[in-house]
CSV table of C-alpha atoms and ligand atoms in Angstrom, one decimal:
chain,number,residue,atom,x,y,z
A,692,LYS,CA,0.0,0.0,0.0
A,693,LYS,CA,1.3,3.4,-1.0
A,694,PRO,CA,0.7,6.7,0.8
A,695,GLU,CA,-2.1,8.9,-0.6
A,696,PRO,CA,-1.2,11.9,-2.9
A,697,THR,CA,0.7,14.3,-0.6
A,698,ILE,CA,2.2,17.8,-0.5
A,699,ILE,CA,5.1,18.0,1.9
A,700,PHE,CA,5.9,21.4,3.2
A,701,ILE,CA,9.3,21.6,4.9
A,702,PHE,CA,9.7,24.6,7.1
A,703,GLY,CA,13.4,25.3,7.6
A,704,GLY,CA,13.7,24.0,4.0
A,705,SER,CA,17.0,25.8,3.5
A,706,GLY,CA,18.4,24.4,6.8
A,707,ASP,CA,20.7,21.6,7.8
A,708,LEU,CA,18.3,19.0,8.8
A,709,ASN,CA,16.5,19.1,5.4
A,710,GLN,CA,19.8,18.9,3.5
A,711,ARG,CA,21.3,16.1,5.5
A,712,LYS,CA,18.3,14.0,6.5
A,713,LEU,CA,14.9,14.9,5.2
A,714,THR,CA,15.4,15.3,1.4
A,715,PRO,CA,17.8,12.3,1.3
A,716,ALA,CA,15.2,10.2,3.1
A,717,LEU,CA,12.5,11.3,0.7
A,718,TYR,CA,14.8,10.6,-2.3
A,719,ASN,CA,15.5,7.1,-1.0
A,720,LEU,CA,11.9,6.4,-0.4
A,721,TRP,CA,11.2,7.5,-3.9
A,722,MET,CA,14.0,5.3,-5.3
A,723,ASP,CA,12.4,2.4,-3.4
A,724,GLY,CA,9.1,3.1,-5.0
A,725,LEU,CA,7.5,4.0,-1.6
A,726,MET,CA,6.5,7.6,-2.3
A,727,PRO,CA,2.9,8.5,-3.2
A,728,GLY,CA,2.1,8.3,-6.8
A,729,GLN,CA,1.5,12.0,-6.8
A,730,PHE,CA,3.6,14.1,-4.4
A,731,ALA,CA,5.2,17.5,-4.1
A,732,ILE,CA,7.9,18.7,-1.8
A,733,VAL,CA,7.9,22.4,-1.0
A,734,GLY,CA,10.8,23.9,1.0
A,735,THR,CA,10.1,27.1,2.8
A,736,GLY,CA,12.5,29.5,4.4
A,737,ARG,CA,13.8,33.0,4.5
A,738,THR,CA,16.8,32.4,2.1
A,739,ASP,CA,16.2,33.7,-1.3
A,740,TYR,CA,16.4,30.6,-3.5
A,741,SER,CA,15.0,30.0,-7.0
A,742,ASP,CA,13.6,26.5,-7.4
A,743,GLU,CA,16.7,25.7,-9.4
A,744,LYS,CA,19.2,26.9,-6.8
A,745,PHE,CA,17.2,25.1,-4.0
A,746,ARG,CA,17.4,21.8,-5.9
A,747,GLU,CA,21.1,22.3,-6.4
A,748,HIS,CA,21.6,22.9,-2.7
A,749,LEU,CA,19.6,19.7,-2.0
A,750,LEU,CA,21.5,17.7,-4.6
A,751,ASN,CA,24.8,18.6,-2.8
A,752,GLY,CA,23.2,17.1,0.3
A,753,ILE,CA,22.2,13.9,-1.6
A,754,ASN,CA,25.8,13.5,-2.8
A,755,GLU,CA,27.3,14.1,0.6
A,756,PHE,CA,24.8,12.6,3.1
A,757,SER,CA,22.4,10.2,1.4
A,758,ARG,CA,22.9,6.4,1.5
A,759,ARG,CA,22.2,6.5,-2.3
A,760,LYS,CA,24.0,9.2,-4.2
A,761,ASP,CA,22.7,10.6,-7.5
A,762,ASP,CA,23.0,7.7,-9.9
A,763,GLN,CA,23.7,10.1,-12.9
A,764,ASN,CA,21.0,8.3,-14.8
A,765,GLY,CA,18.6,11.2,-14.5
A,766,SER,CA,17.0,9.9,-11.3
A,767,TRP,CA,17.7,13.0,-9.3
A,768,GLU,CA,16.4,15.3,-12.1
A,769,LYS,CA,13.2,13.3,-12.2
A,770,PHE,CA,12.7,13.3,-8.5
A,771,ALA,CA,13.6,17.0,-8.2
A,772,GLN,CA,10.8,18.0,-10.6
A,773,SER,CA,8.6,17.6,-7.6
A,774,ILE,CA,10.6,20.0,-5.5
A,775,SER,CA,10.0,23.7,-5.3
A,776,TYR,CA,10.8,26.5,-3.0
A,777,LEU,CA,8.6,29.1,-1.3
A,778,ARG,CA,10.3,32.1,0.2
A,779,MET,CA,8.4,33.2,3.3
A,780,ASP,CA,8.6,34.9,6.6
A,781,VAL,CA,7.0,32.6,9.1
A,782,ASP,CA,5.8,35.4,11.3
A,783,ASN,CA,4.0,37.1,8.4
A,784,PRO,CA,0.5,35.7,8.3
A,785,ALA,CA,0.0,36.9,4.7
A,786,ASP,CA,2.8,34.7,3.5
A,787,TYR,CA,0.8,31.6,4.4
A,788,GLU,CA,-1.5,32.4,1.5
A,789,GLY,CA,1.3,31.2,-0.7
A,790,ILE,CA,0.8,27.8,1.0
A,791,ALA,CA,-2.9,27.8,0.4
A,792,THR,CA,-2.4,28.6,-3.2
A,793,ILE,CA,0.1,25.8,-3.7
A,794,ILE,CA,-2.2,23.3,-2.1
A,795,SER,CA,-5.1,24.3,-4.3
A,796,ASN,CA,-3.0,24.3,-7.5
A,797,TYR,CA,-1.8,20.8,-6.9
A,798,GLU,CA,-5.3,19.6,-6.0
A,799,THR,CA,-6.6,21.1,-9.2
A,800,SER,CA,-4.0,19.4,-11.3
A,801,TRP,CA,-4.1,16.1,-9.5
A,802,LYS,CA,-7.9,16.2,-9.3
A,803,VAL,CA,-7.9,14.9,-5.7
A,804,SER,CA,-8.2,16.2,-2.2
A,805,ALA,CA,-4.5,15.9,-1.3
A,806,HIS,CA,-2.9,15.0,2.0
A,807,VAL,CA,-0.6,17.6,3.5
A,808,LEU,CA,2.4,17.1,5.7
A,809,PHE,CA,3.8,20.2,7.5
A,810,TYR,CA,7.3,19.3,8.6
A,811,LEU,CA,8.6,21.8,11.1
A,812,ALA,CA,12.4,21.6,10.9
A,813,VAL,CA,12.9,24.9,12.6
A,814,ALA,CA,14.2,26.4,15.8
A,815,PRO,CA,11.8,25.5,18.7
A,816,GLN,CA,10.9,29.1,19.3
A,817,LEU,CA,9.3,29.4,15.9
A,818,VAL,CA,7.0,26.4,16.3
A,819,PRO,CA,4.1,28.2,18.1
A,820,GLU,CA,4.0,31.0,15.5
A,821,ILE,CA,4.0,28.6,12.5
A,822,ALA,CA,1.5,26.2,14.1
A,823,THR,CA,-0.9,29.1,14.8
A,824,ASN,CA,-0.7,30.4,11.3
A,825,LEU,CA,-1.0,27.0,9.7
A,826,ASN,CA,-4.1,26.4,11.7
A,827,LYS,CA,-5.9,29.1,9.8
A,828,LEU,CA,-5.5,27.2,6.6
A,829,THR,CA,-8.7,25.3,5.6
A,830,LYS,CA,-6.5,22.3,4.9
A,831,ALA,CA,-5.2,22.1,8.4
A,832,LYS,CA,-8.7,21.5,9.7
A,833,ASP,CA,-9.0,18.4,7.6
A,834,ILE,CA,-8.0,16.0,10.4
A,835,LEU,CA,-7.6,13.0,8.2
A,836,ARG,CA,-5.6,14.7,5.5
A,837,SER,CA,-3.2,17.0,7.3
A,838,ARG,CA,-0.4,16.3,9.7
A,839,ILE,CA,2.2,18.3,11.5
A,840,VAL,CA,5.6,16.9,12.3
A,841,VAL,CA,7.4,18.6,15.2
A,842,GLU,CA,11.2,18.1,15.7
A,843,LYS,CA,13.0,18.0,19.0
A,844,PRO,CA,13.6,19.7,21.3
A,845,PHE,CA,10.0,19.5,22.3
A,846,GLY,CA,10.0,22.1,25.0
A,847,HIS,CA,12.9,23.2,27.3
A,848,ASP,CA,11.5,21.8,30.5
A,849,LEU,CA,8.2,20.4,31.8
A,850,LYS,CA,6.4,23.7,31.9
A,851,SER,CA,7.4,24.7,28.3
A,852,ALA,CA,6.6,21.2,27.0
A,853,GLN,CA,3.1,21.4,28.7
A,854,GLU,CA,2.6,24.8,27.1
A,855,LEU,CA,3.6,23.6,23.7
A,856,ASN,CA,1.4,20.6,24.0
A,857,LYS,CA,-1.5,22.8,25.0
A,858,LEU,CA,-1.0,25.1,22.2
A,859,LEU,CA,-0.7,22.3,19.6
A,860,THR,CA,-3.6,20.3,20.9
A,861,ASN,CA,-5.8,23.5,20.8
A,862,LEU,CA,-4.9,23.9,17.2
A,863,PHE,CA,-4.7,20.4,16.0
A,864,ASP,CA,-6.1,17.0,16.9
A,865,GLU,CA,-3.6,14.8,18.8
A,866,GLY,CA,-3.9,12.4,15.8
A,867,GLN,CA,-2.4,15.1,13.5
A,868,ILE,CA,0.6,15.8,15.7
A,869,TYR,CA,3.7,13.8,15.0
A,870,ARG,CA,6.5,14.4,17.6
A,871,ILE,CA,9.5,12.9,16.1
A,872,ASP,CA,12.4,11.1,17.9
A,873,HIS,CA,14.7,9.8,15.2
A,874,TYR,CA,16.0,7.0,17.4
A,875,LEU,CA,12.7,5.3,17.2
A,876,GLY,CA,13.1,4.9,13.4
A,877,LYS,CA,16.4,3.0,13.7
A,878,GLU,CA,16.2,-0.6,12.5
A,879,THR,CA,18.0,-1.9,15.5
A,880,VAL,CA,15.7,0.0,17.8
A,881,GLN,CA,12.6,-1.4,16.1
A,882,ASN,CA,14.1,-4.8,16.3
A,883,ILE,CA,14.0,-4.7,20.1
A,884,LEU,CA,10.2,-5.2,19.8
A,885,ALA,CA,10.8,-8.2,17.6
A,886,LEU,CA,13.4,-9.7,19.9
A,887,ARG,CA,11.3,-9.3,23.0
A,888,PHE,CA,7.8,-10.1,21.7
A,889,ALA,CA,8.2,-12.4,18.7
A,890,ASN,CA,10.3,-14.9,20.7
A,891,ALA,CA,9.0,-16.8,23.6
A,892,LEU,CA,12.5,-17.3,25.0
A,893,PHE,CA,13.3,-14.0,26.5
A,894,GLU,CA,10.1,-12.8,28.0
A,895,PRO,CA,10.0,-15.2,31.0
A,896,ILE,CA,13.4,-14.1,32.2
A,897,TRP,CA,13.0,-10.4,31.4
A,898,ASN,CA,12.4,-9.2,34.9
A,899,ARG,CA,13.8,-8.6,38.4
A,900,ASN,CA,14.1,-12.3,39.1
A,901,TYR,CA,16.8,-12.9,36.5
A,902,ILE,CA,18.1,-9.5,35.5
A,903,ASP,CA,20.7,-7.8,37.7
A,904,HIS,CA,20.8,-4.5,36.0
A,905,VAL,CA,20.4,-2.7,32.6
A,906,GLN,CA,22.8,-0.3,30.9
A,907,ILE,CA,22.3,2.1,28.1
A,908,THR,CA,25.2,4.0,26.6
A,909,ALA,CA,24.9,6.5,23.8
A,910,ALA,CA,28.4,7.8,23.2
A,911,GLU,CA,29.7,10.1,20.6
A,912,THR,CA,33.2,10.9,19.5
A,913,VAL,CA,32.4,14.4,18.2
A,914,GLY,CA,32.1,17.6,20.2
A,915,VAL,CA,29.2,20.0,19.9
A,916,GLU,CA,30.6,21.0,16.4
A,917,ASP,CA,29.0,24.2,15.2
A,918,ARG,CA,25.9,23.8,17.4
A,919,GLY,CA,27.3,25.6,20.5
A,920,GLY,CA,24.5,28.1,20.4
A,921,TYR,CA,21.8,25.4,20.5
A,922,TYR,CA,23.7,23.3,23.0
A,923,GLU,CA,24.1,26.1,25.5
A,924,ARG,CA,20.3,26.0,26.0
A,925,SER,CA,20.3,22.2,26.0
A,926,GLY,CA,23.1,20.1,27.4
A,927,ALA,CA,23.5,16.3,27.3
A,928,LEU,CA,20.6,15.5,29.7
A,929,ARG,CA,18.1,17.5,27.6
A,930,ASP,CA,19.7,16.7,24.2
A,931,MET,CA,19.9,12.9,24.6
A,932,VAL,CA,18.4,11.6,27.9
A,933,GLN,CA,15.0,13.2,28.0
A,934,ASN,CA,14.2,11.8,24.5
A,935,HIS,CA,16.4,9.2,22.9
A,936,ILE,CA,17.7,7.4,25.9
A,937,LEU,CA,14.3,7.3,27.8
A,938,GLN,CA,12.7,6.0,24.6
A,939,LEU,CA,15.3,3.2,24.4
A,940,LEU,CA,14.6,2.5,28.1
A,941,CYS,CA,10.9,2.2,27.3
A,942,MET,CA,11.6,-0.3,24.6
A,943,VAL,CA,13.6,-2.5,26.9
A,944,ALA,CA,11.3,-2.1,29.9
A,945,MET,CA,7.7,-2.0,28.5
A,946,GLU,CA,5.1,-4.7,29.0
A,947,ALA,CA,4.1,-6.9,26.1
A,948,PRO,CA,1.7,-5.1,23.8
A,949,VAL,CA,-1.5,-7.0,22.8
A,950,SER,CA,-1.4,-5.3,19.3
A,951,PHE,CA,0.7,-2.9,17.3
A,952,GLU,CA,-2.0,-0.2,17.4
A,953,ALA,CA,-0.4,3.1,18.0
A,954,ASP,CA,-2.0,3.8,21.3
A,955,GLU,CA,-1.4,0.3,22.6
A,956,ILE,CA,2.4,0.7,22.1
A,957,ARG,CA,2.3,4.2,23.4
A,958,ASN,CA,0.3,3.3,26.5
A,959,LYS,CA,2.8,0.6,27.3
A,960,LYS,CA,5.6,3.0,27.0
A,961,SER,CA,3.8,5.7,29.1
A,962,ASP,CA,3.4,3.1,31.8
A,963,VAL,CA,7.2,2.7,32.0
A,964,LEU,CA,7.8,6.5,32.1
A,965,ASN,CA,5.2,6.9,34.8
A,966,ALA,CA,6.8,4.2,36.9
A,967,ILE,CA,10.2,5.7,36.8
A,968,ARG,CA,11.1,6.8,40.3
A,969,LYS,CA,11.3,10.6,40.6
A,970,ILE,CA,14.7,11.3,42.0
A,971,LYS,CA,14.5,13.6,45.1
A,972,LYS,CA,16.4,16.8,44.8
A,973,GLU,CA,18.5,16.0,47.8
A,974,GLU,CA,19.4,12.7,46.2
A,975,VAL,CA,20.4,13.9,42.8
A,976,GLN,CA,24.1,13.7,43.6
A,977,ARG,CA,23.8,10.0,44.3
A,978,TYR,CA,21.8,9.3,41.1
A,979,ALA,CA,23.3,11.6,38.5
A,980,VAL,CA,26.7,12.7,37.3
A,981,ARG,CA,27.4,15.6,34.9
A,982,GLY,CA,30.5,16.3,32.9
A,983,GLN,CA,31.9,18.9,30.5
A,984,TYR,CA,34.8,18.3,28.2
A,985,SER,CA,38.1,20.1,28.5
A,986,SER,CA,40.5,20.7,25.6
A,987,GLY,CA,42.6,17.7,24.6
A,988,TRP,CA,44.0,15.6,21.9
A,989,ILE,CA,42.1,13.1,19.9
A,990,GLN,CA,43.8,11.1,17.1
A,991,GLY,CA,46.7,13.6,16.9
A,992,GLN,CA,44.4,16.5,16.7
A,993,GLN,CA,43.9,19.2,19.4
A,994,GLU,CA,40.3,19.8,20.2
A,995,LYS,CA,38.9,22.8,22.0
A,996,ALA,CA,37.3,22.7,25.4
A,997,TYR,CA,33.5,23.1,25.4
A,998,ARG,CA,33.9,26.6,27.0
A,999,GLU,CA,36.0,27.6,24.0
A,1000,GLU,CA,33.5,26.5,21.4
A,1001,LYS,CA,31.8,29.1,19.2
A,1002,GLY,CA,28.5,30.3,20.7
A,1003,VAL,CA,29.5,29.0,24.2
A,1004,ALA,CA,29.9,31.2,27.3
A,1005,PRO,CA,33.5,31.0,28.6
A,1006,ASN,CA,32.1,30.1,32.1
A,1007,SER,CA,29.4,27.8,30.8
A,1008,ASN,CA,28.1,25.2,33.2
A,1009,VAL,CA,26.3,23.2,30.5
A,1010,ASP,CA,26.7,19.4,30.7
A,1011,THR,CA,28.3,17.6,27.7
A,1012,PHE,CA,28.1,14.3,29.6
A,1013,ALA,CA,25.4,12.9,31.7
A,1014,ALA,CA,25.1,9.6,33.6
A,1015,VAL,CA,22.0,8.7,35.6
A,1016,LYS,CA,20.7,5.7,37.6
A,1017,PHE,CA,17.0,5.2,37.2
A,1018,TYR,CA,14.7,2.8,39.0
A,1019,ILE,CA,11.4,1.6,37.6
A,1020,ASP,CA,9.0,1.0,40.4
A,1021,ASN,CA,6.7,-1.7,39.1
A,1022,TRP,CA,6.4,-5.5,39.6
A,1023,ARG,CA,8.7,-6.3,36.7
A,1024,TRP,CA,11.6,-4.0,37.6
A,1025,GLN,CA,11.5,-3.3,41.3
A,1026,GLY,CA,15.1,-3.0,42.5
A,1027,VAL,CA,16.7,-3.3,39.1
A,1028,PRO,CA,18.9,-0.3,38.3
A,1029,PHE,CA,19.0,1.2,34.8
A,1030,TYR,CA,22.3,3.0,34.4
A,1031,VAL,CA,22.4,5.3,31.4
A,1032,ARG,CA,25.1,7.5,30.1
A,1033,THR,CA,25.8,9.8,27.1
A,1034,GLY,CA,28.3,12.4,26.1
A,1035,LYS,CA,30.3,14.2,23.5
A,1036,TYR,CA,33.9,13.5,22.8
A,1037,LEU,CA,33.9,10.0,24.4
A,1038,THR,CA,36.2,7.1,23.5
A,1039,GLU,CA,33.9,5.5,20.9
A,1040,LYS,CA,30.9,6.2,18.9
A,1041,THR,CA,28.5,3.6,20.2
A,1042,THR,CA,24.9,3.1,21.2
A,1043,LEU,CA,24.6,0.0,23.3
A,1044,ILE,CA,22.0,-1.6,25.5
A,1045,THR,CA,23.2,-4.2,27.9
A,1046,ILE,CA,21.0,-6.6,29.9
A,1047,GLN,CA,23.1,-8.1,32.6
A,1048,PHE,CA,21.6,-11.2,34.1
A,1049,LYS,CA,22.2,-12.5,37.5
A,1050,GLU,CA,24.7,-15.3,38.3
A,1051,ALA,CA,23.6,-18.9,38.3
A,1052,PRO,CA,22.0,-19.7,41.7
A,1053,LYS,CA,24.5,-22.5,42.4
A,1054,TYR,CA,27.9,-22.7,40.9
A,1055,ALA,CA,29.2,-26.2,41.3
A,1056,PHE,CA,32.3,-25.9,39.2
A,1057,PRO,CA,35.6,-25.7,41.1
A,1058,PRO,CA,36.9,-22.2,41.6
A,1059,GLU,CA,39.8,-22.8,39.3
A,1060,ALA,CA,37.4,-23.7,36.4
A,1061,THR,CA,36.6,-20.2,35.6
A,1062,GLU,CA,37.6,-16.6,35.7
A,1063,THR,CA,35.6,-14.4,38.0
A,1064,TRP,CA,32.9,-13.6,35.5
A,1065,ARG,CA,29.9,-16.0,35.7
A,1066,ALA,CA,26.7,-14.3,34.6
A,1067,ASN,CA,25.0,-14.1,31.2
A,1068,ARG,CA,24.7,-10.9,29.4
A,1069,LEU,CA,22.7,-9.8,26.4
A,1070,THR,CA,24.0,-6.9,24.4
A,1071,ILE,CA,22.0,-5.0,21.8
A,1072,SER,CA,24.3,-2.9,19.7
A,1073,ILE,CA,22.2,-0.1,18.1
A,1074,GLN,CA,25.1,1.6,16.2
A,1075,PRO,CA,27.5,1.6,14.6
A,1076,GLU,CA,27.8,-2.2,15.2
A,1077,GLU,CA,24.4,-3.6,14.6
A,1078,ASP,CA,24.1,-6.9,16.4
A,1079,ILE,CA,22.8,-8.8,19.3
A,1080,ARG,CA,25.1,-10.9,21.4
A,1081,LEU,CA,24.4,-13.4,24.2
A,1082,LEU,CA,27.4,-14.0,26.4
A,1083,PHE,CA,27.5,-17.3,28.1
A,1084,GLN,CA,30.0,-19.7,29.7
A,1085,ALA,CA,31.4,-22.6,27.6
A,1086,LYS,CA,33.8,-25.4,28.3
A,1087,ARG,CA,37.2,-24.8,26.8
A,1088,PRO,CA,38.2,-28.0,24.8
A,1089,GLY,CA,40.6,-30.2,26.7
A,1090,GLN,CA,40.8,-32.6,29.6
A,1091,THR,CA,40.2,-30.1,32.3
A,1092,MET,CA,36.9,-28.5,33.2
A,1093,SER,CA,37.9,-25.0,32.3
A,1094,LEU,CA,35.3,-22.4,31.4
A,1095,ASN,CA,35.4,-19.2,29.6
A,1096,PRO,CA,32.8,-16.7,28.2
A,1097,VAL,CA,31.8,-16.9,24.6
A,1098,ASN,CA,29.3,-15.0,22.4
A,1099,MET,CA,26.4,-16.1,20.4
A,1100,VAL,CA,26.0,-13.4,17.8
A,1101,PHE,CA,23.3,-12.2,15.4
A,1102,SER,CA,24.7,-9.6,13.1
A,1103,TYR,CA,22.7,-7.6,10.7
A,1104,ALA,CA,25.5,-7.4,8.2
A,1105,ASP,CA,26.0,-11.2,8.2
A,1106,SER,CA,22.3,-12.1,8.1
A,1107,TYR,CA,20.9,-9.5,5.8
A,1108,HIS,CA,22.6,-8.1,2.7
A,1109,GLU,CA,20.0,-5.7,1.6
A,1110,PRO,CA,20.7,-2.0,2.6
A,1111,GLN,CA,18.8,-0.7,5.6
A,1112,PRO,CA,16.6,2.3,5.5
A,1113,GLU,CA,17.7,5.3,7.5
A,1114,ALA,CA,15.7,6.3,10.5
A,1115,TYR,CA,14.2,9.3,8.8
A,1116,GLU,CA,13.0,7.2,5.9
A,1117,THR,CA,11.1,4.9,8.2
A,1118,LEU,CA,9.6,7.8,10.1
A,1119,LEU,CA,8.7,9.9,7.1
A,1120,LEU,CA,7.0,7.0,5.5
A,1121,ASP,CA,5.0,6.4,8.7
A,1122,ALA,CA,4.0,10.1,8.7
A,1123,LEU,CA,3.0,9.9,5.1
A,1124,MET,CA,0.9,6.7,5.8
A,1125,GLY,CA,-0.6,8.3,8.9
A,1126,ASN,CA,0.9,5.8,11.3
A,1127,PRO,CA,1.9,7.6,14.6
A,1128,THR,CA,3.1,4.4,16.5
A,1129,GLN,CA,6.7,5.4,16.4
A,1130,PHE,CA,6.1,9.0,17.3
A,1131,MET,CA,5.7,10.4,20.8
A,1132,ARG,CA,2.4,11.2,22.2
A,1133,GLY,CA,2.1,14.4,24.2
A,1134,ASP,CA,1.8,12.8,27.6
A,1135,GLN,CA,5.0,10.7,27.0
A,1136,VAL,CA,7.0,13.8,26.3
A,1137,GLU,CA,5.7,15.5,29.5
A,1138,VAL,CA,6.4,12.5,31.7
A,1139,ALA,CA,9.9,12.3,30.3
A,1140,TRP,CA,10.5,15.9,31.3
A,1141,GLU,CA,9.1,15.2,34.7
A,1142,VAL,CA,11.6,12.4,35.1
A,1143,ILE,CA,14.6,14.5,34.5
A,1144,GLU,CA,13.3,17.8,35.9
A,1145,PRO,CA,14.7,17.3,39.5
A,1146,ILE,CA,18.2,16.7,38.0
A,1147,LEU,CA,17.9,19.7,35.7
A,1148,ASP,CA,16.8,21.9,38.6
A,1149,THR,CA,19.5,20.7,40.9
A,1150,TRP,CA,22.2,21.1,38.3
A,1151,GLU,CA,21.0,24.6,37.4
A,1152,ASN,CA,20.8,25.8,41.0
A,1153,ARG,CA,24.1,24.2,42.1
A,1154,PRO,CA,26.9,25.2,39.8
A,1155,PRO,CA,29.5,22.5,39.3
A,1156,VAL,CA,32.8,23.0,41.0
A,1157,ASP,CA,34.9,20.9,38.8
A,1158,PHE,CA,34.1,21.8,35.2
A,1159,PRO,CA,35.7,20.9,32.8
A,1160,ASN,CA,36.0,17.5,34.3
A,1161,TYR,CA,36.9,15.1,31.5
A,1162,ALA,CA,39.2,15.0,28.6
A,1163,PRO,CA,38.2,14.3,25.0
A,1164,GLY,CA,38.6,10.7,24.1
A,1165,THR,CA,37.9,9.3,27.6
A,1166,TRP,CA,34.7,7.8,29.0
A,1167,GLY,CA,33.7,10.9,30.8
A,1168,PRO,CA,34.3,12.1,34.4
A,1169,GLU,CA,35.6,9.8,37.1
A,1170,ASP,CA,32.4,10.2,39.1
A,1171,ALA,CA,30.5,8.4,36.3
A,1172,GLU,CA,32.7,5.3,37.0
A,1173,ALA,CA,32.1,5.7,40.7
A,1174,LEU,CA,28.3,5.9,40.2
A,1175,ILE,CA,28.3,2.3,39.0
A,1176,ALA,CA,31.4,1.0,40.7
A,1177,ARG,CA,30.3,1.7,44.2
A,1178,GLU,CA,27.5,-0.9,43.6
A,1179,GLY,CA,30.1,-3.5,42.5
A,1180,ARG,CA,29.4,-3.1,38.8
A,1181,ASN,CA,31.1,-1.5,35.9
A,1182,TRP,CA,30.2,0.1,32.6
A,1183,ILE,CA,30.3,-2.4,29.8
A,1184,THR,CA,31.7,-1.7,26.3
A,1185,LEU,CA,32.1,-4.2,23.5
A,1186,PRO,CA,35.5,-5.8,23.3
B,782,BG6,C1,20.5,14.4,18.2
B,782,BG6,C2,21.3,15.3,19.1
B,782,BG6,O1,19.1,14.4,18.6
B,782,BG6,O2,21.1,13.2,18.2
B,782,BG6,C3,22.7,15.4,18.7
B,782,BG6,O3,20.7,16.6,19.1
B,782,BG6,C4,23.3,14.0,18.6
B,782,BG6,O4,23.5,16.2,19.6
B,782,BG6,C5,22.4,13.1,17.7
B,782,BG6,O5,24.6,14.1,18.0
B,782,BG6,C6,22.9,11.7,17.7
B,782,BG6,O6,22.1,11.0,16.7
B,782,BG6,P1,22.7,9.7,16.1
B,782,BG6,O7,21.6,9.1,15.2
B,782,BG6,O8,23.9,10.1,15.3
B,782,BG6,O9,23.1,8.8,17.2
C-alpha cells in the first residue's frame, strides 16, 4: 500500500536537517518506490532561493549525506521535478496564503483532495507561530488529511513542554501531531520489539528475578561541532536523555503489547515512564553525574574545550556528559537499576543496551574452572555495530573443566545483505501513511520531562565546582565510574 497523494511542506527548508536528512530520506523512499504516486515537496525559508538553486543545494546534500547518491541516470532530475521553494517569513500571516495557493493548485492538477504534511524543521521558538498560522488554513482542519511533524527539542522543560502541547492540541487533533524522535526509526531499535515479543525465549526471564541491571550507553566521538548556540540551551541531559535514551529504556522495559495499534504501544511506554522513580532533589548527587569536556587531543588533533567553542559562554556550566541511575517502580523491575550515560567526545561512537543477568544460583564448578565472570549478558548494539550478542559460559576444549565466556552473535550485516533504510526514511514513510506508532504522544514527552526535571533543577541551581572534568577521548568524568562501581558493577563496552 502506498501513501495517498501528498504535498510535503518543509519549514526550515534551507536548513541543515533538510539537506542532511529529510530530502535524502524522501529521495531514498522514492528510489524504493515508496513515495505516493503524486507528491510535491515544498521547502520554505527566508533564504532567497530559486527552485533551481534550491534543488542544487539539496543535490549537494544527496551526494554528501544520502545512502544513495545521485545515480547520474537522471533519477535525481526526475525526483527533483517535484521539489520547489517558497520564500516566506514565518511570522508574516500573509505569507501563508502562498501555501494555500500551492495546495489548491496541486489539488486542481491532481484532481484529488490531497494529504498535506507540514514538517517543522525549525528552531523551537518558531513552532508556536508557525502552528498558529497553519491552523488558519482550511486544509489544516482536515483532520484525516493534514499532519504536522514537530522536531525536537519538544520544550525546554516540563512547563514549556506542557505549554507547547496545550498550544498544539488546541490547534490540531492529537492524531495530527507527530512528535519525532529519530532513534525510534532506527532498524536496530525497532528490532527490540521483535526480539522481545516475537520470541518466547526471553520474556519469561526479562524481569527482576533474572536481571541484575540494565545499561544504556549513547556515546559520541564528536564535540558540539557548530551547534554551540543550540547546545548552550540544552546540554547532554536535555539533548539525549530526555528523549532518545528514555525512549530506548521504554523499549527495553515495557510490558508486552497486545497489538501494534499506535495507542497500545504508546500506552505501554507511558506506563514505564510513569513508573520511573522521581529522584528527590537532595538525592540527585547519588543518582546523576554531569560532565563537561576540557580541551585535549584526539587522534593527533587538538580539540577545543567546550567553553572555547563558538557560541558557548566562557564560564558555561552546561553538561556535555550525563550519567543517571534510574529505577522503575513496578512489579517487573522493582530494585533493578537502569544505568544510562551519554556524552560528547567520548572514547567511541557507540549506542549499546546491555541486559546483565544474575549469576547462576548455584555454581558447582571448582573455583579454578573459571575466571571471576559467571553471569550471562545480552548486548544489543544499536550503532555503529548492529548486532545482538548473548554472552555465556562454555567449556574450553581439553581434559580439564575449564570455562570461559563466549558469544552467540546475530549480526545484521551477516544475516541481511539488503541495505537498511535510515531512521528518517522509516519515520517519514510512517508520517505519510498516517501511522503515529513510532512517534511520541504528548503525555509521554511530558512525563519524560518530569523524570529529568529534578536533575535539571538541581544542576542549574548548584553550579558544578569541577568543570571541565573530563578530557576528550575518555569515557567521561571519574564520578561516572564511581556511580556504578560503588555498587560493585562497571560500565560495559564491547571488546
Ligand atoms: C540528536 C542530538 O538528537 O542526536 C545530537 O541533538 C546528537 O546532539 C544526535 O549528535 C545523535 O544521533 P545519532 O543518530 O547520530 O546517534
